[in-house]
Amino acid sequence: MERELKLMKGNEAIAEAAIRAGADSYFGYPITPQSEIMEYLMAQKPHERTGMVVLQAESETASINMVYGAAACGKKSMTSSSSPGVSLMQEGLSYIAGAELPCLVVNVQRGGPGLGTIQPSQADYFQTVKGGGHGDYKLITLAPSSVQEMADFVKIAFDLAFKYRNPAMILSDGAIGQMMEKVYLDPQVPRMKEEELPSWGTQGKKKGQDHKIITSLELESEKQEKVNLRIQAKYRQLEEEEVRFEAISCDDAEYIFVAYGTSARICQKAVDMARERGYKVGLFRPITLYPYPFKQLNKLADQVKGMLSVEMSAGQMVEDVRLAVNGKVKVEHFGRLGGIIHSPDEVFNALLNKIIGG
Amino acid sequence: MTEEIIIAGFGGQGVLSMGKILAYSGIMQDMEVSWMPSYGPEMRGGTANVTVILSNERISSPVLNSFDTAIILNQQSMDKFESTVKPGGVLIYDDNGITRHPSRKDINIYKISATNEASKAGLIKVFNMIVLGGYLKVKPVVKTDNIRKGLEKSLPARHHGMIPENEKAVMKGMELIEAIQIL
């Protein structure tokens, strides 16, 4: 079936894509700059379109625990928030990962720390990929850099979450949430029927069945270690099979930007500026922030003379770029803070000063 | 063709919706578009701006620091955005409430007294479409019939009765715009 063309905000695209992906439930609490997700869902009355439940919870803590409950029943469940709200969800995320349940959490980042600002930021990288909650767990993390990807990554995130029984995160930011672009929407996928729900889900004990137990608690350490090893084995498989990235103008590049989300879009313009001036510059864009494209970046390090990691933070992803490159070439960071979006000029000048000239 | 535009003024002047109609009109002729609004503290302070990009190619950065065209609808926006017009670019402004007129010598400057005209002609609701008409006279980046299609797409069906009035306003703007400085 043909995809439907619309002009939408990134936030609206996520909401519409969730309905169309056959999501069963959304629980959330409003916060700028992502409130359009729930507003759009409420206006669409998805309970009439597909039977999807949309509920405004009393807090972010409640939202994530409602998601936990719905996920335990084998349902496609999601929430969304922005940085301070996502901080409140960290305990729940750790529990959901510990209980090996799938769900989707969308973080439309804003500037921090604390209540910070409502403007775009990318300072939640550490929280997202290094574990904001306790324990050895990872979030499958997708970083969209366009409104189209905001829509497309909803289905991908749900698919990965169910395949690996692990929470998935779409890590976006206020700029992509608020901006409008063309988006081609997939046709409606029906919600899972009763008989299609995964067998591990708790849908009421039927005759002849054992109890299904969903828990993140195991007091016997030997058993808990086994749980951990099982979870870690999934992560090794994720790292082997699910890495996604985009390399733009990298084939002949002598220098590259490494950036995701909004920063990647800005770097793309800076690549054009550099090429017009005769510099061979490319852009490497990690699409999965976990699993991170370590191997691909390491390979690029054999070819280029330097890399500039660009993110709207004080320098978080740059640590992973350095890990990937392992000292082969110079890696520096550039980024504006507190809700300021760096301009293409600033990014290009930073490349000149810190990498090409430095 | 790529056209990078900033539209800036007071909240309530229809800055964001003018940008949206322009973006939709671009889609109607198969262009790539992006619409990036201000939503932060400046908006809460009463000013609003939106960056619109129309292009025949894939759009890279939706955030820009210089523009082909600036459409400026109040003094604060003049102070902030006059300097961001690319040399040789276009600045269009409504002179209502403007105390410091644009002074750059390296850009094309046009004036449109849309606020006055809108209140005289009873077209306050479609003020922004007068401005849009003026812009399209200077830079015909989208065809007028695609503006109609853009309006149909961006207005809810219950407001489609207002489309003729909007189109009239676009025509009015095309008549009203005057060149102040042409390079």
PDB file of N, CA, C and O in Angstrom, chain A residues 161-202:
ATOM      1  N   ALA A 161      12.342  -3.959  20.478  1.00  0.00           N
ATOM      2  CA  ALA A 161      11.984  -4.167  21.889  1.00  0.00           C
ATOM      3  C   ALA A 161      11.359  -5.548  22.090  1.00  0.00           C
ATOM      4  O   ALA A 161      11.678  -6.253  23.047  1.00  0.00           O
ATOM      5  N   PHE A 162      10.498  -5.948  21.150  1.00  0.00           N
ATOM      6  CA  PHE A 162       9.849  -7.258  21.284  1.00  0.00           C
ATOM      7  C   PHE A 162      10.806  -8.395  20.951  1.00  0.00           C
ATOM      8  O   PHE A 162      10.795  -9.427  21.595  1.00  0.00           O
ATOM      9  N   LYS A 163      11.674  -8.162  19.946  1.00  0.00           N
ATOM     10  CA  LYS A 163      12.626  -9.213  19.569  1.00  0.00           C
ATOM     11  C   LYS A 163      13.558  -9.537  20.744  1.00  0.00           C
ATOM     12  O   LYS A 163      13.863 -10.699  20.996  1.00  0.00           O
ATOM     13  N   TYR A 164      13.995  -8.489  21.437  1.00  0.00           N
ATOM     14  CA  TYR A 164      14.985  -8.697  22.509  1.00  0.00           C
ATOM     15  C   TYR A 164      14.377  -8.617  23.907  1.00  0.00           C
ATOM     16  O   TYR A 164      15.091  -8.723  24.906  1.00  0.00           O
ATOM     17  N   ARG A 165      13.066  -8.399  23.983  1.00  0.00           N
ATOM     18  CA  ARG A 165      12.390  -8.222  25.279  1.00  0.00           C
ATOM     19  C   ARG A 165      13.179  -7.260  26.166  1.00  0.00           C
ATOM     20  O   ARG A 165      13.603  -7.575  27.270  1.00  0.00           O
ATOM     21  N   ASN A 166      13.306  -6.046  25.649  1.00  0.00           N
ATOM     22  CA  ASN A 166      14.093  -5.024  26.356  1.00  0.00           C
ATOM     23  C   ASN A 166      13.502  -3.655  25.984  1.00  0.00           C
ATOM     24  O   ASN A 166      13.057  -3.476  24.852  1.00  0.00           O
ATOM     25  N   PRO A 167      13.494  -2.707  26.915  1.00  0.00           N
ATOM     26  CA  PRO A 167      12.970  -1.381  26.552  1.00  0.00           C
ATOM     27  C   PRO A 167      13.786  -0.719  25.446  1.00  0.00           C
ATOM     28  O   PRO A 167      15.006  -0.877  25.385  1.00  0.00           O
ATOM     29  N   ALA A 168      13.081   0.013  24.577  1.00  0.00           N
ATOM     30  CA  ALA A 168      13.740   0.770  23.517  1.00  0.00           C
ATOM     31  C   ALA A 168      13.445   2.248  23.723  1.00  0.00           C
ATOM     32  O   ALA A 168      12.379   2.623  24.221  1.00  0.00           O
ATOM     33  N   MET A 169      14.413   3.068  23.350  1.00  0.00           N
ATOM     34  CA  MET A 169      14.287   4.515  23.524  1.00  0.00           C
ATOM     35  C   MET A 169      14.443   5.186  22.168  1.00  0.00           C
ATOM     36  O   MET A 169      15.335   4.821  21.394  1.00  0.00           O
ATOM     37  N   ILE A 170      13.562   6.150  21.881  1.00  0.00           N
ATOM     38  CA  ILE A 170      13.821   7.073  20.776  1.00  0.00           C
ATOM     39  C   ILE A 170      14.357   8.337  21.412  1.00  0.00           C
ATOM     40  O   ILE A 170      13.651   9.009  22.170  1.00  0.00           O
ATOM     41  N   LEU A 171      15.635   8.637  21.166  1.00  0.00           N
ATOM     42  CA  LEU A 171      16.266   9.818  21.771  1.00  0.00           C
ATOM     43  C   LEU A 171      16.258  10.943  20.743  1.00  0.00           C
ATOM     44  O   LEU A 171      17.055  10.955  19.816  1.00  0.00           O
ATOM     45  N   SER A 172      15.320  11.861  20.943  1.00  0.00           N
ATOM     46  CA  SER A 172      15.169  12.979  20.026  1.00  0.00           C
ATOM     47  C   SER A 172      15.492  14.274  20.781  1.00  0.00           C
ATOM     48  O   SER A 172      16.066  14.228  21.864  1.00  0.00           O
ATOM     49  N   ASP A 173      15.141  15.402  20.208  1.00  0.00           N
ATOM     50  CA  ASP A 173      15.330  16.661  20.931  1.00  0.00           C
ATOM     51  C   ASP A 173      14.272  17.664  20.502  1.00  0.00           C
ATOM     52  O   ASP A 173      13.544  17.431  19.533  1.00  0.00           O
ATOM     53  N   GLY A 174      14.201  18.775  21.218  1.00  0.00           N
ATOM     54  CA  GLY A 174      13.146  19.765  20.994  1.00  0.00           C
ATOM     55  C   GLY A 174      13.076  20.283  19.573  1.00  0.00           C
ATOM     56  O   GLY A 174      11.995  20.624  19.091  1.00  0.00           O
ATOM     57  N   ALA A 175      14.201  20.358  18.890  1.00  0.00           N
ATOM     58  CA  ALA A 175      14.181  20.892  17.522  1.00  0.00           C
ATOM     59  C   ALA A 175      13.418  19.947  16.595  1.00  0.00           C
ATOM     60  O   ALA A 175      12.516  20.373  15.870  1.00  0.00           O
ATOM     61  N   ILE A 176      13.745  18.665  16.636  1.00  0.00           N
ATOM     62  CA  ILE A 176      13.075  17.717  15.743  1.00  0.00           C
ATOM     63  C   ILE A 176      11.634  17.472  16.187  1.00  0.00           C
ATOM     64  O   ILE A 176      10.755  17.246  15.367  1.00  0.00           O
ATOM     65  N   GLY A 177      11.393  17.573  17.492  1.00  0.00           N
ATOM     66  CA  GLY A 177      10.023  17.444  17.977  1.00  0.00           C
ATOM     67  C   GLY A 177       9.124  18.560  17.471  1.00  0.00           C
ATOM     68  O   GLY A 177       7.966  18.344  17.131  1.00  0.00           O
ATOM     69  N   GLN A 178       9.667  19.783  17.431  1.00  0.00           N
ATOM     70  CA  GLN A 178       8.850  20.954  17.107  1.00  0.00           C
ATOM     71  C   GLN A 178       8.815  21.272  15.621  1.00  0.00           C
ATOM     72  O   GLN A 178       7.928  21.982  15.163  1.00  0.00           O
ATOM     73  N   MET A 179       9.807  20.823  14.872  1.00  0.00           N
ATOM     74  CA  MET A 179       9.848  21.232  13.464  1.00  0.00           C
ATOM     75  C   MET A 179       8.868  20.416  12.623  1.00  0.00           C
ATOM     76  O   MET A 179       8.504  19.301  12.974  1.00  0.00           O
ATOM     77  N   MET A 180       8.446  21.036  11.510  1.00  0.00           N
ATOM     78  CA  MET A 180       7.591  20.313  10.569  1.00  0.00           C
ATOM     79  C   MET A 180       8.373  20.019   9.298  1.00  0.00           C
ATOM     80  O   MET A 180       9.129  20.868   8.821  1.00  0.00           O
ATOM     81  N   GLU A 181       8.185  18.806   8.803  1.00  0.00           N
ATOM     82  CA  GLU A 181       8.755  18.398   7.517  1.00  0.00           C
ATOM     83  C   GLU A 181       7.747  17.467   6.845  1.00  0.00           C
ATOM     84  O   GLU A 181       6.791  17.021   7.463  1.00  0.00           O
ATOM     85  N   LYS A 182       8.066  17.152   5.597  1.00  0.00           N
ATOM     86  CA  LYS A 182       7.284  16.138   4.907  1.00  0.00           C
ATOM     87  C   LYS A 182       7.495  14.793   5.595  1.00  0.00           C
ATOM     88  O   LYS A 182       8.610  14.469   5.980  1.00  0.00           O
ATOM     89  N   VAL A 183       6.434  14.028   5.695  1.00  0.00           N
ATOM     90  CA  VAL A 183       6.596  12.683   6.225  1.00  0.00           C
ATOM     91  C   VAL A 183       5.667  11.731   5.476  1.00  0.00           C
ATOM     92  O   VAL A 183       4.513  12.063   5.205  1.00  0.00           O
ATOM     93  N   TYR A 184       6.212  10.599   5.089  1.00  0.00           N
ATOM     94  CA  TYR A 184       5.423   9.543   4.449  1.00  0.00           C
ATOM     95  C   TYR A 184       5.079   8.505   5.514  1.00  0.00           C
ATOM     96  O   TYR A 184       5.973   7.928   6.128  1.00  0.00           O
ATOM     97  N   LEU A 185       3.774   8.318   5.726  1.00  0.00           N
ATOM     98  CA  LEU A 185       3.325   7.445   6.813  1.00  0.00           C
ATOM     99  C   LEU A 185       2.948   6.069   6.291  1.00  0.00           C
ATOM    100  O   LEU A 185       2.291   5.939   5.250  1.00  0.00           O
ATOM    101  N   ASP A 186       3.367   5.043   7.046  1.00  0.00           N
ATOM    102  CA  ASP A 186       3.018   3.670   6.695  1.00  0.00           C
ATOM    103  C   ASP A 186       1.523   3.448   6.889  1.00  0.00           C
ATOM    104  O   ASP A 186       0.897   4.095   7.721  1.00  0.00           O
ATOM    105  N   PRO A 187       0.958   2.481   6.142  1.00  0.00           N
ATOM    106  CA  PRO A 187      -0.448   2.137   6.378  1.00  0.00           C
ATOM    107  C   PRO A 187      -0.650   1.538   7.776  1.00  0.00           C
ATOM    108  O   PRO A 187       0.312   1.087   8.414  1.00  0.00           O
ATOM    109  N   GLN A 188      -1.895   1.535   8.216  1.00  0.00           N
ATOM    110  CA  GLN A 188      -2.237   1.010   9.540  1.00  0.00           C
ATOM    111  C   GLN A 188      -1.906  -0.482   9.665  1.00  0.00           C
ATOM    112  O   GLN A 188      -2.256  -1.280   8.801  1.00  0.00           O
ATOM    113  N   VAL A 189      -1.199  -0.824  10.748  1.00  0.00           N
ATOM    114  CA  VAL A 189      -0.988  -2.229  11.098  1.00  0.00           C
ATOM    115  C   VAL A 189      -1.990  -2.545  12.204  1.00  0.00           C
ATOM    116  O   VAL A 189      -2.105  -1.782  13.155  1.00  0.00           O
ATOM    117  N   PRO A 190      -2.732  -3.654  12.074  1.00  0.00           N
ATOM    118  CA  PRO A 190      -3.703  -3.945  13.140  1.00  0.00           C
ATOM    119  C   PRO A 190      -3.019  -4.253  14.469  1.00  0.00           C
ATOM    120  O   PRO A 190      -1.883  -4.744  14.474  1.00  0.00           O
ATOM    121  N   ARG A 191      -3.681  -3.937  15.569  1.00  0.00           N
ATOM    122  CA  ARG A 191      -3.134  -4.319  16.886  1.00  0.00           C
ATOM    123  C   ARG A 191      -3.120  -5.848  17.003  1.00  0.00           C
ATOM    124  O   ARG A 191      -3.880  -6.535  16.336  1.00  0.00           O
ATOM    125  N   MET A 192      -2.216  -6.344  17.867  1.00  0.00           N
ATOM    126  CA  MET A 192      -2.137  -7.799  18.039  1.00  0.00           C
ATOM    127  C   MET A 192      -3.452  -8.335  18.593  1.00  0.00           C
ATOM    128  O   MET A 192      -4.005  -7.771  19.543  1.00  0.00           O
ATOM    129  N   LYS A 193      -3.924  -9.424  17.972  1.00  0.00           N
ATOM    130  CA  LYS A 193      -5.115 -10.083  18.512  1.00  0.00           C
ATOM    131  C   LYS A 193      -4.708 -10.930  19.712  1.00  0.00           C
ATOM    132  O   LYS A 193      -3.530 -11.251  19.885  1.00  0.00           O
ATOM    133  N   GLU A 194      -5.693 -11.301  20.505  1.00  0.00           N
ATOM    134  CA  GLU A 194      -5.459 -12.088  21.721  1.00  0.00           C
ATOM    135  C   GLU A 194      -4.495 -13.256  21.455  1.00  0.00           C
ATOM    136  O   GLU A 194      -3.531 -13.468  22.175  1.00  0.00           O
ATOM    137  N   GLU A 195      -4.771 -13.996  20.356  1.00  0.00           N
ATOM    138  CA  GLU A 195      -3.973 -15.203  20.088  1.00  0.00           C
ATOM    139  C   GLU A 195      -2.575 -14.872  19.551  1.00  0.00           C
ATOM    140  O   GLU A 195      -1.717 -15.751  19.483  1.00  0.00           O
ATOM    141  N   GLU A 196      -2.367 -13.606  19.157  1.00  0.00           N
ATOM    142  CA  GLU A 196      -1.040 -13.223  18.649  1.00  0.00           C
ATOM    143  C   GLU A 196      -0.123 -12.688  19.748  1.00  0.00           C
ATOM    144  O   GLU A 196       1.054 -12.452  19.512  1.00  0.00           O
ATOM    145  N   LEU A 197      -0.663 -12.451  20.920  1.00  0.00           N
ATOM    146  CA  LEU A 197       0.150 -11.884  21.999  1.00  0.00           C
ATOM    147  C   LEU A 197       1.256 -12.854  22.382  1.00  0.00           C
ATOM    148  O   LEU A 197       1.072 -14.074  22.312  1.00  0.00           O
ATOM    149  N   PRO A 198       2.420 -12.348  22.767  1.00  0.00           N
ATOM    150  CA  PRO A 198       3.525 -13.244  23.086  1.00  0.00           C
ATOM    151  C   PRO A 198       3.179 -14.171  24.257  1.00  0.00           C
ATOM    152  O   PRO A 198       2.436 -13.787  25.158  1.00  0.00           O
ATOM    153  N   SER A 199       3.754 -15.378  24.194  1.00  0.00           N
ATOM    154  CA  SER A 199       3.351 -16.419  25.153  1.00  0.00           C
ATOM    155  C   SER A 199       3.777 -16.098  26.583  1.00  0.00           C
ATOM    156  O   SER A 199       3.188 -16.593  27.534  1.00  0.00           O
ATOM    157  N   TRP A 200       4.802 -15.223  26.740  1.00  0.00           N
ATOM    158  CA  TRP A 200       5.259 -14.910  28.097  1.00  0.00           C
ATOM    159  C   TRP A 200       4.368 -13.892  28.804  1.00  0.00           C
ATOM    160  O   TRP A 200       4.474 -13.657  30.000  1.00  0.00           O
ATOM    161  N   GLY A 201       3.448 -13.261  28.067  1.00  0.00           N
ATOM    162  CA  GLY A 201       2.621 -12.202  28.645  1.00  0.00           C
ATOM    163  C   GLY A 201       1.601 -12.745  29.632  1.00  0.00           C
ATOM    164  O   GLY A 201       1.095 -13.854  29.472  1.00  0.00           O
ATOM    165  N   THR A 202       1.319 -11.984  30.664  1.00  0.00           N
ATOM    166  CA  THR A 202       0.340 -12.421  31.660  1.00  0.00           C
ATOM    167  C   THR A 202      -1.042 -11.939  31.244  1.00  0.00           C
ATOM    168  O   THR A 202      -1.371 -10.769  31.390  1.00  0.00           O
TER     169      THR A 202
END
